[in-house]
Every structure is written in C-alpha cells, then in structure tokens.
Short mmCIF file of C-alpha atoms in Angstrom, two decimals:
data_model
loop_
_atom_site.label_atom_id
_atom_site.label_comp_id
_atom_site.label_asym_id
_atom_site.label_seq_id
_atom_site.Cartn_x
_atom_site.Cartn_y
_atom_site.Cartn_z
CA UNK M 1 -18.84 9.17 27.67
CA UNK M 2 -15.51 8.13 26.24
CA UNK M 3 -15.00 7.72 22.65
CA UNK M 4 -12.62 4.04 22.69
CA UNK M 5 -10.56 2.40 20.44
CA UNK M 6 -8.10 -0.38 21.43
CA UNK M 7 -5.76 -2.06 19.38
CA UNK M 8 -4.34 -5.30 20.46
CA UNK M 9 -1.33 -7.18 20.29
CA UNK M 10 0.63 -5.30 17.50
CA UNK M 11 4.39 -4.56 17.22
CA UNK M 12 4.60 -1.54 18.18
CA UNK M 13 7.36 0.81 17.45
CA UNK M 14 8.05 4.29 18.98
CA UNK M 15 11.26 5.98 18.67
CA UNK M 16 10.42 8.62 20.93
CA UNK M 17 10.43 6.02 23.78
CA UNK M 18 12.50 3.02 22.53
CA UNK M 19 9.63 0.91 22.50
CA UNK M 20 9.81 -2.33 20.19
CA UNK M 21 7.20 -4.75 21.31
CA UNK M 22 4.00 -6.64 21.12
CA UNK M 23 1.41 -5.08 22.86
CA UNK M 24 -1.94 -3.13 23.39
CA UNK M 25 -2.58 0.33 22.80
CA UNK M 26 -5.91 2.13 24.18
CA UNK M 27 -7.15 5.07 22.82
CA UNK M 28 -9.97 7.45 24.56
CA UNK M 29 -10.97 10.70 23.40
CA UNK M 30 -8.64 11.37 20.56
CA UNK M 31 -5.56 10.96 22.95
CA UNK M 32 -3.09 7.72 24.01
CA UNK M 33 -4.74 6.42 26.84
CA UNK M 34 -2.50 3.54 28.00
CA UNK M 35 0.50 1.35 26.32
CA UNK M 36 0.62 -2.04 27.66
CA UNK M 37 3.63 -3.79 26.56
CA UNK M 38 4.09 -7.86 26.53
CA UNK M 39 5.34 -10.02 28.38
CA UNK M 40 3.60 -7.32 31.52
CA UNK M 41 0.90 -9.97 32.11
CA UNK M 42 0.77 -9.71 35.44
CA UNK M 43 -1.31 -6.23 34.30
CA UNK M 44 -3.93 -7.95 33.08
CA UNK M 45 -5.96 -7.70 29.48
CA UNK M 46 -7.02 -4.01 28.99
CA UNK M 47 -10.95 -3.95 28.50
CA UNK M 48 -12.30 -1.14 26.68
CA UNK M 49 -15.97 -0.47 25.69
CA UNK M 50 -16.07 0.50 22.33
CA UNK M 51 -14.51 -0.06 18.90
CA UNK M 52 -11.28 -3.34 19.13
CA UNK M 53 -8.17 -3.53 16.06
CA UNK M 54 -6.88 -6.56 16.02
CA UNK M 55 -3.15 -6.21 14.88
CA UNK M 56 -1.83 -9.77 15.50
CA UNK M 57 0.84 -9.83 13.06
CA UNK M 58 0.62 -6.10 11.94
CA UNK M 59 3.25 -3.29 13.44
CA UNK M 60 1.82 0.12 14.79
CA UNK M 61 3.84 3.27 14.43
CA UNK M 62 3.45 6.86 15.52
CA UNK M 63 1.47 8.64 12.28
CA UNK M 64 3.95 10.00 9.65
CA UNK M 65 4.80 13.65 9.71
CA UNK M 66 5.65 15.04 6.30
CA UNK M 67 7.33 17.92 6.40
CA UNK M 68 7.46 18.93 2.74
CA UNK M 69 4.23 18.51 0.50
CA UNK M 70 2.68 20.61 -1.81
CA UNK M 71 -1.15 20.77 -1.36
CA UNK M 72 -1.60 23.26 -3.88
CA UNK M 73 -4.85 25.03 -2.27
CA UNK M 74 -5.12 27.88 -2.53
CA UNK M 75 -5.06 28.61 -6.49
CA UNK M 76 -4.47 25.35 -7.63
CA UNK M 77 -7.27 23.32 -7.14
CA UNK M 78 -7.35 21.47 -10.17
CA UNK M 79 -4.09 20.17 -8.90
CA UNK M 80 -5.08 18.97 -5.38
CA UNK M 81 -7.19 20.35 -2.95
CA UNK M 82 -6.70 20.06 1.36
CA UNK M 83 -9.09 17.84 1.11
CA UNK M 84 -8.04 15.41 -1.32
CA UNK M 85 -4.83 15.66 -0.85
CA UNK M 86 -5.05 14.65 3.34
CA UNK M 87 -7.02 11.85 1.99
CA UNK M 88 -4.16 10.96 0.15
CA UNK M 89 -2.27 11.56 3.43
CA UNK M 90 -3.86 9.27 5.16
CA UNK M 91 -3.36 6.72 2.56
CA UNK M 92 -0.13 6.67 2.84
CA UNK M 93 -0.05 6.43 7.01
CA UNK M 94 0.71 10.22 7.06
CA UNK M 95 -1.22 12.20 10.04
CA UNK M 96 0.74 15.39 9.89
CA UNK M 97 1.37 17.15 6.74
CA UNK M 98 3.54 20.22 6.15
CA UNK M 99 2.40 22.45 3.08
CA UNK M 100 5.06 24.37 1.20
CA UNK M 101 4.10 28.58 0.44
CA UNK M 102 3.72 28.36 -3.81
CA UNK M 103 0.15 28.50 -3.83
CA UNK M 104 -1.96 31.18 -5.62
CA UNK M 105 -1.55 33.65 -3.65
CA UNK M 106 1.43 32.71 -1.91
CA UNK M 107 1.41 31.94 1.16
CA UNK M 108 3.95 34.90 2.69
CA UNK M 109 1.13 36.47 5.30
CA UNK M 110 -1.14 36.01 7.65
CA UNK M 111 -4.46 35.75 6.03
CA UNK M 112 -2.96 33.21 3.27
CA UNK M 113 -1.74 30.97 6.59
CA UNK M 114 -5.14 31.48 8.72
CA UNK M 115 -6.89 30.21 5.46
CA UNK M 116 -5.22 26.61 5.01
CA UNK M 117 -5.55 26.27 8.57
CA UNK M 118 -9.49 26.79 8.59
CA UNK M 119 -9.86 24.90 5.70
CA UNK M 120 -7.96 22.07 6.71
CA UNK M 121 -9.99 22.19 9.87
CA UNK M 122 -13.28 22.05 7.83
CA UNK M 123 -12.01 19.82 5.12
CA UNK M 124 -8.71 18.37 6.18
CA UNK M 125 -8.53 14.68 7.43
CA UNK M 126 -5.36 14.77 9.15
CA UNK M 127 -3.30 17.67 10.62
CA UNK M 128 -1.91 20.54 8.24
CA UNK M 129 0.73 22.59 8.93
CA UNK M 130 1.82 25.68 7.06
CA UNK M 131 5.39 26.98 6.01
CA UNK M 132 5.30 30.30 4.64
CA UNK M 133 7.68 31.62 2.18
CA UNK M 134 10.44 33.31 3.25
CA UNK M 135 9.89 36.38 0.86
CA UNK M 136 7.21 37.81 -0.49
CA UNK M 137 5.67 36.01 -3.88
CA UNK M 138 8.43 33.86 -3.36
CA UNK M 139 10.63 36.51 -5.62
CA UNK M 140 13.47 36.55 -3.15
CA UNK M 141 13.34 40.54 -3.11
CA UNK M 142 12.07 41.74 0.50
CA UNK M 143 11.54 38.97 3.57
CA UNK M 144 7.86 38.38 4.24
CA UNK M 145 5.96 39.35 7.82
CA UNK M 146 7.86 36.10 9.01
CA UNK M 147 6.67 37.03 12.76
CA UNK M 148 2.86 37.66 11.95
CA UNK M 149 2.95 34.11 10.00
CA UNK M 150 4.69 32.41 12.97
CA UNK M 151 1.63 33.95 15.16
CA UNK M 152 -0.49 32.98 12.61
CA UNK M 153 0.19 29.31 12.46
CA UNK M 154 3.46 28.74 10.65
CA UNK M 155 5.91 26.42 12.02
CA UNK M 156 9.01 26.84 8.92
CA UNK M 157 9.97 29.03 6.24
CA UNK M 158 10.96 28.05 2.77
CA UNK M 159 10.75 29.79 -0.75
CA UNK M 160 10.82 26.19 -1.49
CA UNK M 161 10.60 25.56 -5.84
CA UNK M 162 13.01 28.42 -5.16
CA UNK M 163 16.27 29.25 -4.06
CA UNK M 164 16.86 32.62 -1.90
CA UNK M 165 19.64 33.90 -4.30
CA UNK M 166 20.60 37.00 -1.97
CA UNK M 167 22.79 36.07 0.04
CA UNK M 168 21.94 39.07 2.61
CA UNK M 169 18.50 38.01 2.25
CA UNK M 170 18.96 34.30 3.73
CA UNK M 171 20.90 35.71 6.51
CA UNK M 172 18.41 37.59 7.73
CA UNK M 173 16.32 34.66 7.64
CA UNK M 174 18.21 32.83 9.37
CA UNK M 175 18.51 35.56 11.83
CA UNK M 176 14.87 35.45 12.26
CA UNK M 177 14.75 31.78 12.36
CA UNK M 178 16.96 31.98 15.30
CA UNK M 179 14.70 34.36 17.12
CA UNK M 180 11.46 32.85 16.37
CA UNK M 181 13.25 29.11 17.20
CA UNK M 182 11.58 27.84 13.49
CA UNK M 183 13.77 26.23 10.54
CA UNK M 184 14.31 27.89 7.39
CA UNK M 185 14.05 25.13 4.81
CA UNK M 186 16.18 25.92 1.79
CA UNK M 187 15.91 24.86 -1.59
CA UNK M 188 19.48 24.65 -2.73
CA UNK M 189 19.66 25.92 -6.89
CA UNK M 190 22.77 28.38 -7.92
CA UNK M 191 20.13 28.97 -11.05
CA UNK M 192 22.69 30.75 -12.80
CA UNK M 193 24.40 27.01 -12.70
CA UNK M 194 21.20 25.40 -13.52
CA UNK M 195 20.37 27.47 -16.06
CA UNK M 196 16.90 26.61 -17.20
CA UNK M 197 17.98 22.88 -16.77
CA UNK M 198 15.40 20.08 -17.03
CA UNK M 199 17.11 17.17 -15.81
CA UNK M 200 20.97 15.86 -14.38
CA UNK M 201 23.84 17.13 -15.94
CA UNK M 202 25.61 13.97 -18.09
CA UNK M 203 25.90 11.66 -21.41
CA UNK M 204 22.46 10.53 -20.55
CA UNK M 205 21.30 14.32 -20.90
CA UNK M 206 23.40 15.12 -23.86
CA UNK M 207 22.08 11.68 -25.78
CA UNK M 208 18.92 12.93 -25.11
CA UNK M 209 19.15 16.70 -26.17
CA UNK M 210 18.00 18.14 -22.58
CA UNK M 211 19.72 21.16 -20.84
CA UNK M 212 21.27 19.65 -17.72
CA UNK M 213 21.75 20.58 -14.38
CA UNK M 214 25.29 19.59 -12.60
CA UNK M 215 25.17 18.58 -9.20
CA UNK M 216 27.30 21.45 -8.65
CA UNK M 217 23.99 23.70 -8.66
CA UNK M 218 22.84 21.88 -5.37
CA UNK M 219 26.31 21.36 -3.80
CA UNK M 220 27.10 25.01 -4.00
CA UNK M 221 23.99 26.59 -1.94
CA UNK M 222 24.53 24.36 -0.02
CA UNK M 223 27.86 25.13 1.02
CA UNK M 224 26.25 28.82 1.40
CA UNK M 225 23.70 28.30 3.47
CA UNK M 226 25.95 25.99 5.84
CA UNK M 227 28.17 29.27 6.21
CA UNK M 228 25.90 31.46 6.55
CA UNK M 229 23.47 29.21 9.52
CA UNK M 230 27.59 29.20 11.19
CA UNK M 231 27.42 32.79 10.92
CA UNK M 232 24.08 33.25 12.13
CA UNK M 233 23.59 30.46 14.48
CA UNK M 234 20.28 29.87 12.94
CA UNK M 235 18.25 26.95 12.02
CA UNK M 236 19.15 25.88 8.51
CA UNK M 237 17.31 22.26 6.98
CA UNK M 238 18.57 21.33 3.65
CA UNK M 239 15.44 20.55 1.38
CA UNK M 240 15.35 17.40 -0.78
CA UNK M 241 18.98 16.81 -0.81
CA UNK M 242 19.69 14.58 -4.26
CA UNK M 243 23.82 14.84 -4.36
CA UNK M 244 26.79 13.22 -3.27
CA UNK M 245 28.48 16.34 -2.51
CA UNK M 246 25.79 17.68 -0.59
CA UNK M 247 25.44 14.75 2.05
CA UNK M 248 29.19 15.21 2.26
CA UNK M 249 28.74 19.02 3.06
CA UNK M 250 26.22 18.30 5.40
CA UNK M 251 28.06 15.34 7.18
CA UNK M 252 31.23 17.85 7.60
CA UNK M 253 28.74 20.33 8.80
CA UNK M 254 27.30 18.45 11.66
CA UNK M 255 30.73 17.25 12.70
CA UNK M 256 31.50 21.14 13.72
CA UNK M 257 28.56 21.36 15.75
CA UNK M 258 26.45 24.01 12.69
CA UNK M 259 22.46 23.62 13.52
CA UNK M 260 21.45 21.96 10.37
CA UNK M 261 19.68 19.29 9.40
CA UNK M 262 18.12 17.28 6.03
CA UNK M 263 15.98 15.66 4.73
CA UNK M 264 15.52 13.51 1.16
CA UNK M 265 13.11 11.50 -0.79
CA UNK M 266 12.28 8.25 -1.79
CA UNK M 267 12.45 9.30 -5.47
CA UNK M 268 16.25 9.97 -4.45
CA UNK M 269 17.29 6.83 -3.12
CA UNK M 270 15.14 4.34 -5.31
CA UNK M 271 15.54 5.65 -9.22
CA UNK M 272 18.17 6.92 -11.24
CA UNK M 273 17.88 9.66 -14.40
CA UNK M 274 17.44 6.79 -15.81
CA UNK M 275 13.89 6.95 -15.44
CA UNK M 276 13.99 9.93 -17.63
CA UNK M 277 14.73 8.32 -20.83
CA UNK M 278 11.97 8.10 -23.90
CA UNK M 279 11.43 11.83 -21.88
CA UNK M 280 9.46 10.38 -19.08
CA UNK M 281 8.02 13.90 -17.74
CA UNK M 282 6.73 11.77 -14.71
CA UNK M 283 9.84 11.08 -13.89
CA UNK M 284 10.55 15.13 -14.08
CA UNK M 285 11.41 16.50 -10.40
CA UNK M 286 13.48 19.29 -9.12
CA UNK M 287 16.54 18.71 -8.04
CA UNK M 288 16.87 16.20 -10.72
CA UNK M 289 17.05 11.91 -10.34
CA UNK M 290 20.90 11.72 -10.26
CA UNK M 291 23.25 8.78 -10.79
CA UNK M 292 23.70 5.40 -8.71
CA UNK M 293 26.76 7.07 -7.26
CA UNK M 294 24.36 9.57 -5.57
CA UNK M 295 21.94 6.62 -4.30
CA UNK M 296 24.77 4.85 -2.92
CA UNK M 297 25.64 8.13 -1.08
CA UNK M 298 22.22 8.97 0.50
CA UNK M 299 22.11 6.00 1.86
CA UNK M 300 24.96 6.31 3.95
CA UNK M 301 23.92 9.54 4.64
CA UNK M 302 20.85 7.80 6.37
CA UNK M 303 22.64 5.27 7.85
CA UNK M 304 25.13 7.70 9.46
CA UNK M 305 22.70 10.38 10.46
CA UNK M 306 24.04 12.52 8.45
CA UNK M 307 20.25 12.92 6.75
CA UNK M 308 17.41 13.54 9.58
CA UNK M 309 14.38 12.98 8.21
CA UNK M 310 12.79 11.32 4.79
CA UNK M 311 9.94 13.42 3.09
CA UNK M 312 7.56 13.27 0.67
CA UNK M 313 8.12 16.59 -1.65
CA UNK M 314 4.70 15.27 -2.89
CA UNK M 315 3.49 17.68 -5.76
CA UNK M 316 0.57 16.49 -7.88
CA UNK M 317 0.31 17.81 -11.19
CA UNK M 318 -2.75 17.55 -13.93
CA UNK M 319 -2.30 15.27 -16.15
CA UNK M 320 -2.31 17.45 -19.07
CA UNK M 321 0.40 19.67 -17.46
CA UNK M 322 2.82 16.37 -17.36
CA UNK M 323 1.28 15.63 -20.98
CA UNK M 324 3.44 18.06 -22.67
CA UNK M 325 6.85 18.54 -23.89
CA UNK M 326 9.57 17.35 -21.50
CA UNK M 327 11.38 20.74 -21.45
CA UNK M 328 7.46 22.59 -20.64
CA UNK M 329 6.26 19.92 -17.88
CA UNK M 330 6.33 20.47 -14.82
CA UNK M 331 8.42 18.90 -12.30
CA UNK M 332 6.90 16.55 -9.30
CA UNK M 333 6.06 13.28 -7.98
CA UNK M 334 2.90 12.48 -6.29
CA UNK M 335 4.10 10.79 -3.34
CA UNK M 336 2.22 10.74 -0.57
CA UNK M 337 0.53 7.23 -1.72
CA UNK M 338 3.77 5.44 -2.14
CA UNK M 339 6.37 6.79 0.50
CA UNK M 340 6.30 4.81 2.99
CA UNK M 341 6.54 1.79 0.65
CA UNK M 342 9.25 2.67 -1.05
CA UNK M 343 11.34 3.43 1.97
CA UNK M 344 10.49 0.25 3.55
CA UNK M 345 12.68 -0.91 0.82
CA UNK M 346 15.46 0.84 2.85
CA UNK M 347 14.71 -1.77 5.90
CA UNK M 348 14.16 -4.59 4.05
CA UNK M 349 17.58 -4.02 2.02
CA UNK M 350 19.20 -3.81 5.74
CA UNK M 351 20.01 -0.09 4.89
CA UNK M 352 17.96 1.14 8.00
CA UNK M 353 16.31 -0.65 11.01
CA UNK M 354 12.53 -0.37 11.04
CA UNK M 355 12.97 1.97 14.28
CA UNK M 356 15.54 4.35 12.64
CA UNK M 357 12.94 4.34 9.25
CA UNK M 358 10.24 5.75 11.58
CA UNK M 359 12.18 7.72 13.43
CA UNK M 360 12.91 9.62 10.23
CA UNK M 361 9.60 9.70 8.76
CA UNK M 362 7.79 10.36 12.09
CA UNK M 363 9.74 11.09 15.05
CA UNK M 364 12.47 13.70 14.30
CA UNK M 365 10.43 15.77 12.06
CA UNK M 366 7.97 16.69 14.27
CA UNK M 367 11.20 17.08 16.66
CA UNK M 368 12.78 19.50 14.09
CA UNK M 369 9.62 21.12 13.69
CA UNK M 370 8.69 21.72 16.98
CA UNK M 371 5.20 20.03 16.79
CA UNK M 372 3.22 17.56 18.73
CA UNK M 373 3.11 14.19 17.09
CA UNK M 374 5.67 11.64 16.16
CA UNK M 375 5.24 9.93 19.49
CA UNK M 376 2.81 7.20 21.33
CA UNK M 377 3.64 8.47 24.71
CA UNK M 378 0.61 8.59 26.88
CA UNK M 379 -1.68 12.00 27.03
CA UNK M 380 -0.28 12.51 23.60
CA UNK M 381 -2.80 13.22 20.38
CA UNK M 382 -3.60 9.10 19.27
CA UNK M 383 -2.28 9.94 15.79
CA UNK M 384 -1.25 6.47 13.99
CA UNK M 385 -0.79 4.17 11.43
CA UNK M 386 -0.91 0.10 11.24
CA UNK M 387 0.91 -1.71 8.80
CA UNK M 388 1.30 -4.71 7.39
CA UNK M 389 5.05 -5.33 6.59
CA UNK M 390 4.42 -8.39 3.81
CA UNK M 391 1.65 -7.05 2.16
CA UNK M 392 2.22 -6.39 -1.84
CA UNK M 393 0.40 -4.22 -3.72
CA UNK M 394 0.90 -2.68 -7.24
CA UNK M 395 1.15 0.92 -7.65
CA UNK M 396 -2.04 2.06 -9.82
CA UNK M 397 -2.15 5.87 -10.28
CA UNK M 398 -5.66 5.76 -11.01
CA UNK M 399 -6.02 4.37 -7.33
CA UNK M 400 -4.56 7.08 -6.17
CA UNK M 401 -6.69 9.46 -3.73
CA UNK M 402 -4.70 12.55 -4.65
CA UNK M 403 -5.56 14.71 -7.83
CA UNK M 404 -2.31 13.77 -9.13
CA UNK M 405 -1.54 10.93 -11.14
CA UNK M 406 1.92 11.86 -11.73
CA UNK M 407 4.43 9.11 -11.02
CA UNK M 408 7.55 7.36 -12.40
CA UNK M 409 6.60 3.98 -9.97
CA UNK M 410 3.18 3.10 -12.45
CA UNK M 411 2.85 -0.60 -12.13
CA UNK M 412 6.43 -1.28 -9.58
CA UNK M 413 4.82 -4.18 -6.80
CA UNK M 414 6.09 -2.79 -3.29
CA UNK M 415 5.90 -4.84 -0.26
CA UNK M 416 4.56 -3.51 3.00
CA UNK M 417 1.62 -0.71 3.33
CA UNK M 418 -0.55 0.99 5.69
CA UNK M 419 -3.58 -1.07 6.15
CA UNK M 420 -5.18 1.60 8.60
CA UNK M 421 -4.49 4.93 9.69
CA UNK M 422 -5.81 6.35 12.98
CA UNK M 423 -5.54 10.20 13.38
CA UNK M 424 -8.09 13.06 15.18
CA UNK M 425 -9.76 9.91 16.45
CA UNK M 426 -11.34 8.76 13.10
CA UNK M 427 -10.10 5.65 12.00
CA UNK M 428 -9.07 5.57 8.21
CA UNK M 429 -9.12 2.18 6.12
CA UNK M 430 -6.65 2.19 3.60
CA UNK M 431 -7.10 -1.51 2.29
CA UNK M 432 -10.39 -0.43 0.83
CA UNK M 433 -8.64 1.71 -1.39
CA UNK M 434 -6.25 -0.40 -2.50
CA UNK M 435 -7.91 -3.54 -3.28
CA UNK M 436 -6.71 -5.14 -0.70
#
C-alpha cells in the first residue's frame, strides 16, 4: 500500500538538476517518485491513487535547508521549543533545519546531540540537524569530543554567539574539520574590538549614546580564519557575514582556490541600523544592521558567488527579554516565518534569478553540509515547499508559530509565501496560518 501524493502542473525549480518547468511531481512513500516535465506529452498524465495538489500557477521548490537557527531546546524552552520552532520551519517552506550548540547545556557532546535528535524525532515536524560547539561550554578554552559528536549526529561545528579567540584553538578545528570532512562555522567578533558593543559603529550610534561595534571587528576574524583554513586546508564557512570588507575578504579568498564558503541573512541585505533608532531592541542582532554601503555590497556578493548560501540565524527571544533596556536585550531576529519572503525581494529586484535564490537557500547548503535534501531528483526524501510568487501578506508577530515574537519587519506587506510545505510525507498548510 503506497502512501501518494501528486502535485500537478507547477513550475518547478531544482537547481540540483537545472530543471525550470511546468510539470507533475509524484510522491510515494515519503520519497520522489517520478518528475514529469511539460511539453513530454507523449508520456501521458501520471495517475496516482491517493491525495492530488493542484499548483497551476504556483512554483515548487526543493524544501529549504537552514543551516543556522537557534532552537533553543534544551534549557530554553520558554524561548522556543523543537517543536514549535519546526512548526515555524515549516511555515516558512523550511524542511531541514540546522540548530546552533548555545543551549542549556551546551551542546559540545554526545548525549546533548543524541537528545535534539530524539526529540526532534518525537516532536520535530521537519528534519533537525545538530552543530555542536567547537569547545566545550562554548568558552573557547579546550576543543570539545568533536569526533564522538560527528558519530553522534553532528554535521558542523560552531561556537556560534561566539568567536574562537585562540587562534591555536581554531586551527585545530579546522584540522579536525578536515579529517572528519564537516565545516567549522565561525562567528567572526575580535571582542576586544567590539568591546561590549550593542549596535554598528557610527554618528547614528554616537547620536544615540550606544557603544558601537566597527565593522573592523568582523573584517578582522575574518581575515584570520581565511589564513588559518589556507594553512590548514580545512573547511572554513563564514557565519552571518554583515560587512563590506568581509565579502571582499571572502571574494579574494575564493579567487586563490581557500575552501571557504558564506552565508548571510535577510536582516543583512533588507534593513539598515537604521532600524535601531527610538532603541528598537527588535531590531538588536549580532553582527550588527550596518549601513546601505554594506547592503549594496552583499548583494554583489550574491550575485557573484562570492556568498553561498542565505540563512536564517533565526533566534526567538521572550518578549520580556527584548522588553528591556537596549544595552541589556538580547540580540536576534525570529526569522524563520519571514525568510523566504524577504529574499524573494532579491528576485523580484532582479538581484538574483529565482533558480540562483533557491539554490542558496536549498541546494548548496545541504551541498556544503553534506546532507540529503536540497534536491527533487528521483529516490530522493519528497521534502518540499509550494509557493505562490504574488501572494501578499502582512507580517503579524502574533501569527507567528515560533515562541518568538521578536522582529524589526512588524506590519512590512511582502509579496510571495509558502502556501504549502511537504516534508517526511505530511503535508503542511501554511495559508491557514496566515489568513490566507
């Protein structure tokens, strides 16, 4: 007995196979069946027995894989839970999610990893997939059992939130990266140039009494780590990058052959530290929102390649938490619910093609990664989204599925959304939490 679903005549765009088409796409038992592509009449109508998506009109892409979120369980549960937070997920047309290591306790061994991986088998509605912290408690003193958390179940390694200020200590990461063929991720802070800093270095900053942090901060680790992966050979990925000067490091980088790659966010390449002023704490992330200057920058570097991938970074927050003080908040977007839509805004402003924005959200990093998903090839896992392009929507908080509430886009109308999400064979409706 075959569990069915077939969706018919939707665009459908995959990367992984240079597909961009109307057609058909037949799922049975959790797994891509067949891909029948127009004008291929001569094939015939697939019939299928069992549940039929219409998508006339609507484009179907490979599930996103985000591969930097903050789920917060364990230890943080009033922030987000697995469960609410893949919700979220799916929301947002994400089927793979990537958790970061600062949970309570942090995730830097083995029983921390095989935890979030049975709970988000229990209670998970899409895939999870942990990173564990490069040292242990994240206090960049001695590396964590990096091998017994690869066997475990981890696919990365980042003390992201944190910077790995030894130098020695990175390389040895690295070093192990290279053995165990897994990236390091690397949150790139000189904190002795940040210096307790709350928000970009700049008039805006010093009008507004806040500590700033100069872009130098970011640009400088950077440059380290891009040294040190040449040294070691191993595989370095630049976390959230938010500066000019670091998509000009990286750029240089890849043009001498160094294995690294990089991702950003949405938050970077739609709003300035402008969204800061009257001390918007939901509007408080780490790196900081930088200038226009920066924008204009990361969007060449996704044009030219020189960025990889486009995350999430989401990291709910309780409300009361973003409630306080500017300088005492804590510093996150919830993002999973508005992504997608806001980097849509990258296609429609003829920035990217609509195959080269899923191929960065989906494609290349589960490619970086090493993981099974990204694609609509046949035989692999039927993990995807359906979207409707023209569809506006305005961005409600208190819609959100995820605990947190946190977000500097409260009320912005974004065009284009996931109106379905498809992943371990359970089909998700996102309209019906969206008013739609």
């Amino acid at each position: 007995m075959h569990n069915s679903i077939l969706i018919k005549n939707g665009h459908i765009i995959d990367p992984s196979q240079g597909i961009d088409s109307i057609g058909d796409i037949l799922i049975e038992d959790r797994k891509i069946k067949e891909v029948r592509l127009q004008p291929n009449k001569r094939q015939g109508e697939v019939k299928v027995k069992g549940q039929i998506i219409n998508a006339d009109g609507l484009y179907v892409f490979p599930g996103i894989v985000d591969m930097h979120a903050h789920l917060r369980e364990p230890g943080f549960e009033y922030k987000e839970t697995i469960k609410t937070g893949t919700m979220a997920a799916l929301k947002g047309g994400i089927t793979s999610v990537c958790c970061m290591p600062n949970t309570n306790p942090v995730n830097d061994n083995r029983t921390v990893t095989e935890f979030i991986l049975k709970k988000a088998y229990a209670e998970g509605s899409c895939y999870v997939y942990p990173i564990g912290a490069i040292t242990k408690g994240q206090k960049g003193e001695e590396l964590a059992e990096m091998g017994l958390m690869y066997e475990a179940g981890c696919i990365a390694f980042s003390d992201d939130g944190r910077p790995v200020v030894s130098t020695l200590l990175m390389r040895r990461a690295l070093e192990y990266s290279k053995a165990l063929n897994v990236p390091i991720i690397s949150h790139c802070e000189d904190i002795s140039l940040s210096d307790s800093g709350t928000m970009n270095e700049g008039s805006l900053s010093t009008k507004m009494g806040l500590k700033g942090i100069t872009y130098a901060a970011e640009d400088i680790m950077v440059a380290r780590d891009i040294i040190l992966s040449e040294l070691t050979g191993g595989k370095l990925h630049i976390a959230h990058v938010s500066t000019e000067g670091s998509v000009r490091l990286i750029r240089e980088a890849k043009k001498r052959g160094i294995n690294v790659t990089a991702e950003t966010c949405p938050h970077y390449f739609t709003i300035t530290e402008d969204a800061v002023a009257n001390y918007n704490t939901n509007a408080k992330v780490n790196p900081p929102l930088r200038t226009q200057r920066d924008i204009e920058a990361i969007k060449e570097g996704l044009k030219d390649g020189t960025i990889d991938v486009i995350a999430t970074d989401h990291a709910p927050h309780h409300g009361d938490e973003k409630l306080q003080e500017f300088d005492k908040a804590p510093s996150g977007i919830s993002g999973f619910e508005t992504a997608f839509s806001l980097s849509l805004k990258l296609v429609h402003d003829g920035v990217l093609s609509i195959s080269q924005l899923i191929e960065k959200m989906s494609y290349t990093p589960a490619r970086i990664l090493g993981i099974n998903a990204g694609t609509l090839k046949v035989g692999s896992q039927a993990d995807l989204t359906i979207v409707d392009m023209n569809k506006e929507f305005k961005v409600e908080a208190t819609k959100f599925l995820s605990k947190g509430k946190n977000t500097p886009f409260e009320g912005w109308i974004l065009k284009g959304t996931s109106v379905m999400t498809i992943c371990r064979g359970k089909v998700f409706d996102c309209q019906s939490f969206i008013g739609g």
